[in-house]
């Protein structure tokens, strides 16, 4: 019994157990911080979401799903389109919103040097 519990615990700790799904989109039409905050607020209102981030400079919107939750690209696009913006590209990535935010922040700092 002890061996079974240990095996189950080790299996649960594999990288697949830590998989994260984030929808990452390129969005046109955002021109100010108010635009970005509006999209972020609408995404954070979705029950499927764990975190949302909008980067005005790079026109990137990232929306991290809660574990076990799903969201169609169509529903994600509709939320952004209903806010008045157009989605040019959507991809699903295995990164957290915090990772994407750090990556964009780092690339922004390197670009300003």
mmCIF file of C-alpha atoms in Angstrom:
data_model
loop_
_atom_site.group_PDB
_atom_site.id
_atom_site.type_symbol
_atom_site.label_atom_id
_atom_site.label_comp_id
_atom_site.label_asym_id
_atom_site.label_seq_id
_atom_site.Cartn_x
_atom_site.Cartn_y
_atom_site.Cartn_z
ATOM 1 C CA UNK A 1 0.000 0.000 0.000
ATOM 2 C CA UNK A 2 2.827 2.361 0.883
ATOM 3 C CA UNK A 3 4.516 1.720 -2.474
ATOM 4 C CA UNK A 4 1.274 2.462 -4.305
ATOM 5 C CA UNK A 5 0.895 5.810 -2.538
ATOM 6 C CA UNK A 6 4.490 6.766 -3.296
ATOM 7 C CA UNK A 7 4.060 5.802 -6.948
ATOM 8 C CA UNK A 8 0.875 7.850 -7.214
ATOM 9 C CA UNK A 9 2.537 10.855 -5.608
ATOM 10 C CA UNK A 10 5.515 10.677 -7.960
ATOM 11 C CA UNK A 11 3.249 10.300 -10.977
ATOM 12 C CA UNK A 12 1.237 13.329 -9.925
ATOM 13 C CA UNK A 13 4.425 15.375 -9.694
ATOM 14 C CA UNK A 14 5.479 14.813 -13.318
ATOM 15 C CA UNK A 15 5.744 17.865 -15.590
ATOM 16 C CA UNK A 16 2.384 17.024 -17.195
ATOM 17 C CA UNK A 17 0.735 17.670 -13.847
ATOM 18 C CA UNK A 18 2.125 21.198 -13.921
ATOM 19 C CA UNK A 19 1.000 21.959 -17.491
ATOM 20 C CA UNK A 20 -0.463 25.403 -17.901
ATOM 21 C CA UNK A 21 -2.652 26.566 -20.749
ATOM 22 C CA UNK A 22 -2.594 30.210 -21.695
ATOM 23 C CA UNK A 23 -4.246 31.808 -24.686
ATOM 24 C CA UNK A 24 -1.902 34.377 -26.177
ATOM 25 C CA UNK A 25 -3.251 36.770 -28.779
ATOM 26 C CA UNK A 26 -2.095 39.651 -30.912
ATOM 27 C CA UNK A 27 -4.723 42.409 -30.802
ATOM 28 C CA UNK A 28 -5.162 45.488 -32.986
ATOM 29 C CA UNK A 29 -6.900 48.679 -31.968
ATOM 30 C CA UNK A 30 -5.435 49.240 -28.507
ATOM 31 C CA UNK A 31 -4.073 52.772 -28.303
ATOM 32 C CA UNK A 32 -4.017 53.609 -24.610
ATOM 33 C CA UNK A 33 -3.756 52.127 -21.132
ATOM 34 C CA UNK A 34 -7.518 52.479 -20.744
ATOM 35 C CA UNK A 35 -7.956 50.125 -23.741
ATOM 36 C CA UNK A 36 -5.645 47.556 -22.191
ATOM 37 C CA UNK A 37 -7.344 47.739 -18.779
ATOM 38 C CA UNK A 38 -10.767 47.330 -20.409
ATOM 39 C CA UNK A 39 -9.754 44.075 -22.107
ATOM 40 C CA UNK A 40 -8.037 42.814 -18.961
ATOM 41 C CA UNK A 41 -11.151 43.535 -16.872
ATOM 42 C CA UNK A 42 -13.441 41.654 -19.294
ATOM 43 C CA UNK A 43 -11.120 38.642 -19.352
ATOM 44 C CA UNK A 44 -10.762 38.555 -15.569
ATOM 45 C CA UNK A 45 -14.559 38.363 -15.331
ATOM 46 C CA UNK A 46 -14.552 34.998 -17.139
ATOM 47 C CA UNK A 47 -14.925 32.086 -14.694
ATOM 48 C CA UNK A 48 -12.455 29.919 -16.656
ATOM 49 C CA UNK A 49 -9.567 32.287 -16.039
ATOM 50 C CA UNK A 50 -6.826 32.341 -13.485
ATOM 51 C CA UNK A 51 -4.950 35.415 -14.731
ATOM 52 C CA UNK A 52 -4.994 37.968 -17.533
ATOM 53 C CA UNK A 53 -2.403 40.388 -18.825
ATOM 54 C CA UNK A 54 -2.444 42.962 -21.621
ATOM 55 C CA UNK A 55 0.722 44.545 -22.993
ATOM 56 C CA UNK A 56 -0.158 47.692 -24.894
ATOM 57 C CA UNK A 57 3.273 48.196 -26.451
ATOM 58 C CA UNK A 58 3.513 44.731 -28.016
ATOM 59 C CA UNK A 59 -0.290 44.412 -28.539
ATOM 60 C CA UNK A 60 -0.290 41.057 -26.700
ATOM 61 C CA UNK A 61 -3.150 39.716 -24.608
ATOM 62 C CA UNK A 62 -2.517 36.668 -22.412
ATOM 63 C CA UNK A 63 -5.235 34.729 -20.597
ATOM 64 C CA UNK A 64 -4.274 31.823 -18.331
ATOM 65 C CA UNK A 65 -6.890 29.148 -17.746
ATOM 66 C CA UNK A 66 -7.567 27.568 -14.379
ATOM 67 C CA UNK A 67 -6.535 23.925 -14.059
ATOM 68 C CA UNK A 68 -9.086 21.704 -15.751
ATOM 69 C CA UNK A 69 -10.864 24.588 -17.488
ATOM 70 C CA UNK A 70 -11.292 25.055 -21.223
ATOM 71 C CA UNK A 71 -12.191 28.033 -23.374
ATOM 72 C CA UNK A 72 -12.710 28.035 -27.116
ATOM 73 C CA UNK A 73 -10.748 30.416 -29.301
ATOM 74 C CA UNK A 74 -14.084 31.728 -30.558
ATOM 75 C CA UNK A 75 -15.284 32.712 -27.069
ATOM 76 C CA UNK A 76 -11.908 34.274 -26.266
ATOM 77 C CA UNK A 77 -11.973 36.246 -29.549
ATOM 78 C CA UNK A 78 -15.569 37.331 -28.945
ATOM 79 C CA UNK A 79 -14.734 38.842 -25.558
ATOM 80 C CA UNK A 80 -11.981 40.928 -27.147
ATOM 81 C CA UNK A 81 -14.078 41.834 -30.196
ATOM 82 C CA UNK A 82 -17.032 42.835 -28.010
ATOM 83 C CA UNK A 83 -14.659 45.192 -26.209
ATOM 84 C CA UNK A 84 -14.013 46.857 -29.601
ATOM 85 C CA UNK A 85 -10.728 45.313 -30.737
ATOM 86 C CA UNK A 86 -9.673 42.828 -33.409
ATOM 87 C CA UNK A 87 -7.692 39.661 -32.816
ATOM 88 C CA UNK A 88 -5.102 38.953 -35.506
ATOM 89 C CA UNK A 89 -3.584 35.778 -34.063
ATOM 90 C CA UNK A 90 -4.314 33.359 -31.199
ATOM 91 C CA UNK A 91 -2.098 30.584 -29.926
ATOM 92 C CA UNK A 92 -2.147 28.284 -26.925
ATOM 93 C CA UNK A 93 1.096 28.202 -24.998
ATOM 94 C CA UNK A 94 2.359 26.298 -21.960
ATOM 95 C CA UNK A 95 3.484 29.407 -20.104
ATOM 96 C CA UNK A 96 1.968 31.278 -17.217
ATOM 97 C CA UNK A 97 0.783 34.842 -17.646
ATOM 98 C CA UNK A 98 3.612 35.875 -15.295
ATOM 99 C CA UNK A 99 6.163 34.178 -17.578
ATOM 100 C CA UNK A 100 4.781 35.983 -20.638
ATOM 101 C CA UNK A 101 4.741 39.273 -18.768
ATOM 102 C CA UNK A 102 8.383 38.809 -17.701
ATOM 103 C CA UNK A 103 9.400 37.827 -21.223
ATOM 104 C CA UNK A 104 7.745 40.915 -22.734
ATOM 105 C CA UNK A 105 9.241 43.135 -20.052
ATOM 106 C CA UNK A 106 12.697 41.734 -20.726
ATOM 107 C CA UNK A 107 12.403 42.145 -24.507
ATOM 108 C CA UNK A 108 11.135 45.710 -24.029
ATOM 109 C CA UNK A 109 14.153 46.600 -21.913
ATOM 110 C CA UNK A 110 16.565 45.033 -24.406
ATOM 111 C CA UNK A 111 14.914 46.936 -27.256
ATOM 112 C CA UNK A 112 15.383 50.279 -25.503
ATOM 113 C CA UNK A 113 19.152 49.853 -25.098
#
